[in-house]
Tab-separated table of C-alpha atoms in Angstrom:
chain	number	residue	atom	x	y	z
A	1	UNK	CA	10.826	-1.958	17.326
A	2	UNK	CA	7.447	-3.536	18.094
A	3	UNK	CA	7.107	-6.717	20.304
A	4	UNK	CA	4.699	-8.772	21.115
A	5	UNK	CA	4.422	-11.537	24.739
A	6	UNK	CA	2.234	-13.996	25.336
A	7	UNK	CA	2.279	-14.716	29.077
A	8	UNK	CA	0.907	-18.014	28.644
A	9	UNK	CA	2.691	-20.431	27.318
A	10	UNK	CA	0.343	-23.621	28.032
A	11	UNK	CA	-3.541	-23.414	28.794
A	12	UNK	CA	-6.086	-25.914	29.882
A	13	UNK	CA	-9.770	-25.589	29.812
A	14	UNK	CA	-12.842	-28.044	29.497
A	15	UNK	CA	-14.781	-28.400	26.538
A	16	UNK	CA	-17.836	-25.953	27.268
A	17	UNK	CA	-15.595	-23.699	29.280
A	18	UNK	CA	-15.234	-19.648	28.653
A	19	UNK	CA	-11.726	-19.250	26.954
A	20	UNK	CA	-9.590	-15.886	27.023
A	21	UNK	CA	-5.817	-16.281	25.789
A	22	UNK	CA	-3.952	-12.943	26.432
A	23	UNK	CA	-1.600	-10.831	24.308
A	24	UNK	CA	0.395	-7.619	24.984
A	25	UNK	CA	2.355	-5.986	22.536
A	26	UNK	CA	4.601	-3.073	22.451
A	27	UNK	CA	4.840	-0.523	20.141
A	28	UNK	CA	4.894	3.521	20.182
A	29	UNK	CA	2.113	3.497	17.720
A	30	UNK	CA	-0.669	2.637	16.679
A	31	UNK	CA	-0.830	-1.163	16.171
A	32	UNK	CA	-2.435	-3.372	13.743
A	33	UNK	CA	-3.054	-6.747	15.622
A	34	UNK	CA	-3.479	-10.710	14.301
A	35	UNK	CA	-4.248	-13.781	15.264
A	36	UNK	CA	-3.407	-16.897	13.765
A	37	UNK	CA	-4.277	-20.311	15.180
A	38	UNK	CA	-1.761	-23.348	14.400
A	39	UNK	CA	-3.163	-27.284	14.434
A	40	UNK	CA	-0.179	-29.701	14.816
A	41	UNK	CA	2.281	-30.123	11.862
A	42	UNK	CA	-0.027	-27.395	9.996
A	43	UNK	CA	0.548	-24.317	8.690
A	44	UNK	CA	-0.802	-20.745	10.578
A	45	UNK	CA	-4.502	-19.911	9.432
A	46	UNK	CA	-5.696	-16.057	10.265
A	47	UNK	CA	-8.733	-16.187	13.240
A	48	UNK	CA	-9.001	-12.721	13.443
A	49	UNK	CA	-7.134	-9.048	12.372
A	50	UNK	CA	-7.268	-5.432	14.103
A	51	UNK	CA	-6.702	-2.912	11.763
A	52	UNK	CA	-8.874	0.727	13.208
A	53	UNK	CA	-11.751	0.817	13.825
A	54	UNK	CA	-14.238	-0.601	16.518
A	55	UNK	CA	-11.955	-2.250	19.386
A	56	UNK	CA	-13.874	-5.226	19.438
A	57	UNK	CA	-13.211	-8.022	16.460
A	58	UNK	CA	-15.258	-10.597	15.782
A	59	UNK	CA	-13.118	-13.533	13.764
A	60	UNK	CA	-13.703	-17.254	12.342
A	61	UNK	CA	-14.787	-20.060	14.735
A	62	UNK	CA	-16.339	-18.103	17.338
A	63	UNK	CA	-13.816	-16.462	18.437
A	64	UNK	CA	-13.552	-12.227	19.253
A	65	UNK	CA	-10.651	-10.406	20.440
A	66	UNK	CA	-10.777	-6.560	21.776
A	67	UNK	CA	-7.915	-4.400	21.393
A	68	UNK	CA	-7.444	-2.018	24.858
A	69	UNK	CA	-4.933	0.614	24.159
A	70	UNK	CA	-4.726	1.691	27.854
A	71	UNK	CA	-3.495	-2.084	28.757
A	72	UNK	CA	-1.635	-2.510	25.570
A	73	UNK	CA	-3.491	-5.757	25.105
A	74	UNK	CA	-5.871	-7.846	22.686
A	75	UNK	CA	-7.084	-10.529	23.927
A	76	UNK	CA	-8.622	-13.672	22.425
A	77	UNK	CA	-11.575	-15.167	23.833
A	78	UNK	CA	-14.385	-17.510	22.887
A	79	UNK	CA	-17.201	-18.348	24.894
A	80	UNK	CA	-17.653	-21.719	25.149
A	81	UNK	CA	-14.502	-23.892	23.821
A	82	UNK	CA	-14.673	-27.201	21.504
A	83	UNK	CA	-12.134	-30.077	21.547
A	84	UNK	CA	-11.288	-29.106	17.982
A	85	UNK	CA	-9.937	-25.807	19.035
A	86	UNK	CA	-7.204	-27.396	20.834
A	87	UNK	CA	-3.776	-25.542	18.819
A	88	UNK	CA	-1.111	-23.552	19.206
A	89	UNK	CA	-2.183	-19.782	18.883
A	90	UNK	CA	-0.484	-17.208	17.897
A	91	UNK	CA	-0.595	-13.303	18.529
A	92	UNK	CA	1.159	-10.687	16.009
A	93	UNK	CA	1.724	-6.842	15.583
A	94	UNK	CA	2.500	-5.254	12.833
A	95	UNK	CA	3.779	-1.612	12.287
A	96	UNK	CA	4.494	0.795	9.582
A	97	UNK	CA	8.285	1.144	8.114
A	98	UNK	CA	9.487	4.170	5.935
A	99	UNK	CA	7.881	5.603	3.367
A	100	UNK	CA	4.081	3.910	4.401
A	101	UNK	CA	4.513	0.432	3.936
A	102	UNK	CA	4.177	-2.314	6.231
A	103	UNK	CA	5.811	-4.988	4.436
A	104	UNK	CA	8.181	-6.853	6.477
A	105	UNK	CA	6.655	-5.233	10.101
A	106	UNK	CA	5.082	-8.557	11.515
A	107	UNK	CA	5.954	-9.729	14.645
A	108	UNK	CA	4.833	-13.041	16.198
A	109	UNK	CA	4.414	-13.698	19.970
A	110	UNK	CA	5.708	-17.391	21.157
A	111	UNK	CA	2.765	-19.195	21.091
A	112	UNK	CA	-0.081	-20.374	23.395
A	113	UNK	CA	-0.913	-23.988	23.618
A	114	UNK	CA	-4.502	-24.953	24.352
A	115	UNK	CA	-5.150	-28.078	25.451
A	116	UNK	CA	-8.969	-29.052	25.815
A	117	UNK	CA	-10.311	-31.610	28.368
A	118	UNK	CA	-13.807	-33.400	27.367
B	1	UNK	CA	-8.896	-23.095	-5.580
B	2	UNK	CA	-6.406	-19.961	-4.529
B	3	UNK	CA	-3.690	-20.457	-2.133
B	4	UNK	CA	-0.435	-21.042	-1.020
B	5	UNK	CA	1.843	-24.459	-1.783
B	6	UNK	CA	4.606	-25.570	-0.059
B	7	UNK	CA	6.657	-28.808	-1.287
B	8	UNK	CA	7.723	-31.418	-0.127
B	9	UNK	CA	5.891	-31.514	3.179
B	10	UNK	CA	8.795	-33.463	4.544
B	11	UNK	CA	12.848	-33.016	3.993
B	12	UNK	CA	15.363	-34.756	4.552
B	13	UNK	CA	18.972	-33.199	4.432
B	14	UNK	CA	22.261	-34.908	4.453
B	15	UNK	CA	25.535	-33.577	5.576
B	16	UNK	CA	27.139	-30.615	3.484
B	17	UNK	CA	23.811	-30.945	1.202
B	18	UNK	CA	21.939	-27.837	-0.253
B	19	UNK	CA	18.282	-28.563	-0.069
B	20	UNK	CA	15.690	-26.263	-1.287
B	21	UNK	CA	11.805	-25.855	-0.327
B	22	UNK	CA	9.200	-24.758	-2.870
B	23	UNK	CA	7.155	-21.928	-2.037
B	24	UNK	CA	4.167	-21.360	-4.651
B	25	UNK	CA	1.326	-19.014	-4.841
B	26	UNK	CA	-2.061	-17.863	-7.055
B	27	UNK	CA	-3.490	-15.450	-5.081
B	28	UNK	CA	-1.653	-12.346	-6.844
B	29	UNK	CA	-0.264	-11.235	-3.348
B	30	UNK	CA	2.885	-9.139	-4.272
B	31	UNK	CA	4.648	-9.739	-1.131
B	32	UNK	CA	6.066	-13.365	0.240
B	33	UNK	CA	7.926	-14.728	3.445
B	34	UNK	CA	9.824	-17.069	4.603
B	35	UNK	CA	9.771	-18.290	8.639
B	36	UNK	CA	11.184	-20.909	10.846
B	37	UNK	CA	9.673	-21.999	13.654
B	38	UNK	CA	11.131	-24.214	16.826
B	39	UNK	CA	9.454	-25.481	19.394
B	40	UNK	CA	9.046	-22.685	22.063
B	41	UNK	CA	10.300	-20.265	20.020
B	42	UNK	CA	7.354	-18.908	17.519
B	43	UNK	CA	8.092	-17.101	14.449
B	44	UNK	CA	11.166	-16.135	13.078
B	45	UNK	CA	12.007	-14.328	9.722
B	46	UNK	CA	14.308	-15.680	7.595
B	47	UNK	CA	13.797	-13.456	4.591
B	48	UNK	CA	11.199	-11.399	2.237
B	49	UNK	CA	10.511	-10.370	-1.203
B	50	UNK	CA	8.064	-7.183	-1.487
B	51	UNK	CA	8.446	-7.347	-5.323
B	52	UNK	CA	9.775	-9.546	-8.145
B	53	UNK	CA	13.563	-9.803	-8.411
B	54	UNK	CA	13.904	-8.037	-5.226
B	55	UNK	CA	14.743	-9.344	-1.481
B	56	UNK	CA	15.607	-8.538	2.068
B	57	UNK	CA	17.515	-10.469	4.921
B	58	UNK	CA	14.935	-10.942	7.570
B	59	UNK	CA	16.660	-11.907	11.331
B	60	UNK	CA	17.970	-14.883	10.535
B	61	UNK	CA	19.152	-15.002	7.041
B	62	UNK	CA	22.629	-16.953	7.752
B	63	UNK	CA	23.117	-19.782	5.914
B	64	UNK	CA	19.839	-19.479	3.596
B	65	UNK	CA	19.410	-17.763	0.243
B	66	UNK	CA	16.471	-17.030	-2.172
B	67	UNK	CA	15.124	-16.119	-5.425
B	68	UNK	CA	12.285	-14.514	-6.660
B	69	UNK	CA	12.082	-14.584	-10.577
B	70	UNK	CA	8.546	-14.599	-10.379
B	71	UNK	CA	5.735	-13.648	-8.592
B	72	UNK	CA	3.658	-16.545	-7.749
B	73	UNK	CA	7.446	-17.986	-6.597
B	74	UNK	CA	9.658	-17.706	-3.875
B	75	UNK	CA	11.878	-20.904	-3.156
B	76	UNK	CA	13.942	-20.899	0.293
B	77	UNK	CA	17.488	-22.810	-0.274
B	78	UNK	CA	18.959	-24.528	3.049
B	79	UNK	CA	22.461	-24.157	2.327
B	80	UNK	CA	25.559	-26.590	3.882
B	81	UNK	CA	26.276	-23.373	5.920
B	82	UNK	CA	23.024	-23.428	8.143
B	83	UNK	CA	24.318	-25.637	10.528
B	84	UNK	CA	20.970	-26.327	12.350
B	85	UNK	CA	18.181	-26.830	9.792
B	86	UNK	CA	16.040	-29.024	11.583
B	87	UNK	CA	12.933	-27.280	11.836
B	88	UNK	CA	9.522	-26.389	10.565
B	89	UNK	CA	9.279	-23.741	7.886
B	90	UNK	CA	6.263	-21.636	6.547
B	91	UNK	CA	5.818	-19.532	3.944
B	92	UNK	CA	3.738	-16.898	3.729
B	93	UNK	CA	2.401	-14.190	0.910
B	94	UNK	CA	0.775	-11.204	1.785
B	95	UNK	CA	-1.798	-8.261	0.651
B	96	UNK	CA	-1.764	-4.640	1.766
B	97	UNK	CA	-4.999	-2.890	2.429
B	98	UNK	CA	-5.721	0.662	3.200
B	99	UNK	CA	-7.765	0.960	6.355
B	100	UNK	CA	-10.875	3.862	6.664
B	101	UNK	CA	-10.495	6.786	7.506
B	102	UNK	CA	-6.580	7.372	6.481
B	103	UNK	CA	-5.730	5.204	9.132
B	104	UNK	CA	-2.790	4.065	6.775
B	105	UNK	CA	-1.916	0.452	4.953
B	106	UNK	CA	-1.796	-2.463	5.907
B	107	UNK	CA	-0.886	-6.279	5.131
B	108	UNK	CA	-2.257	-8.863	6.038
B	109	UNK	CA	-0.033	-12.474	6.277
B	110	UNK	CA	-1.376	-15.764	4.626
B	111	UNK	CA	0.514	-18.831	5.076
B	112	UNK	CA	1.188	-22.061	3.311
B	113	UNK	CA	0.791	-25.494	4.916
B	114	UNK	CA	4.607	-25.697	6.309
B	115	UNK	CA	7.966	-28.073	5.344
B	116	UNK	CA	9.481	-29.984	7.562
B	117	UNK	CA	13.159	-30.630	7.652
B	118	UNK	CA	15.154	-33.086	9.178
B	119	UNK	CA	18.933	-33.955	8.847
B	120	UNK	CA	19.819	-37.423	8.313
């Protein structure tokens, strides 16, 4: 079964400030990778997927994550952080069941809290 | 507009009650979910539906149940047996895709805006 850790549970930057949020999953294949970003009492809306492809995905808001098989990892980062991206986000895998589909194959990581300073 | 509706955004249960949250959708995704979510603890599956009339537990089915007599439709019930509802829970609906270059399907997870449910 896949898994998925975020080593970080709570993160603090100022607003201008490089931002990298870091995700390492496990799985014995090939992954397809999400993330979702989370605003307080909101639901989960998709920043960016991995699916094949070039390892380097460019998502909503600015943000890019890059998928490095060697380390396992896909990291999040934006380049210079805004107040309004202070959320909770959120790094997935999915994987592929029996018989091709992936329905059901989602797993979430526990969550990275960014807290911006002006 | 094309989405996904959750009612009512808050819920309030009372002892031995059944409550149940409404889980709506037009985007013509064939497959929906239902999560919890605590504080500290992410995501976790309560159950799925790839297909009308057709379901499957997710991790933590106990004490929940569903229905899915139609597509756009997928209502969670909180049942008297789920002895710690309070919580935040989101739906979701879903799409598969098939990547290039045979690199296989795909879905890809949309979520509603969340129900919150507290016991009184």
């Amino acid at each position: 079964a896949q898994s998925v850790t975020q080593p970080d549970i709570h993160i603090t930057v100022s607003e201008g400030a490089s931002l990298e949020l870091r995700c390492n999953y496990s799985y014995g294949a090939t992954p397809y990778l999400f993330w979702y970003v989370q605003s307080p009492g909101q639901g989960l809306q998709l920043l960016l997927k991995y699916f094949s492809g070039d390892t380097l995905v460019q998502g909503i808001k600015g943000f890019e994550a890059e998928f490095k098989r060697s380390q396992s990892s896909f990291n999040l980062r934006k380049p210079s952080v805004h107040w309004s991206d202070a959320a909770e986000y959120f790094c997935a895998v999915g994987a592929q069941g029996a018989g091709g589909t992936s329905y059901g194959k989602l797993t979430f990581g526990q969550g990275t809290i960014l807290t911006v300073h002006p | 507009d094309g989405g996904i509706t959750q009612s009512p955004k808050y819920l309030f249960r009372k002892e031995g009650q059944n409550v149940t949250l409404s889980c709506e959708q037009n985007l013509n995704h064939d497959a929906m979910y239902w999560y919890r979510q605590d504080p500290g603890q992410g995501l976790r599956l309560i159950y799925y539906s790839q297909i009308v009339n057709d379901f499957q537990k997710g991790d933590i089915a106990e004490g929940y149940s569903v229905s899915r007599e139609k597509k756009e439709s997928f209502p969670l019930t909180v049942t008297s047996a789920q002895k710690n509802p309070t919580a935040f829970y989101l739906c979701a609906s879903s799409i598969e895709t098939t990547g290039p270059r045979r690199s296989g399907v795909r879905e890809t997870q949309y979520f509603g805006p969340g129900t919150r449910l507290l016991v009184l």
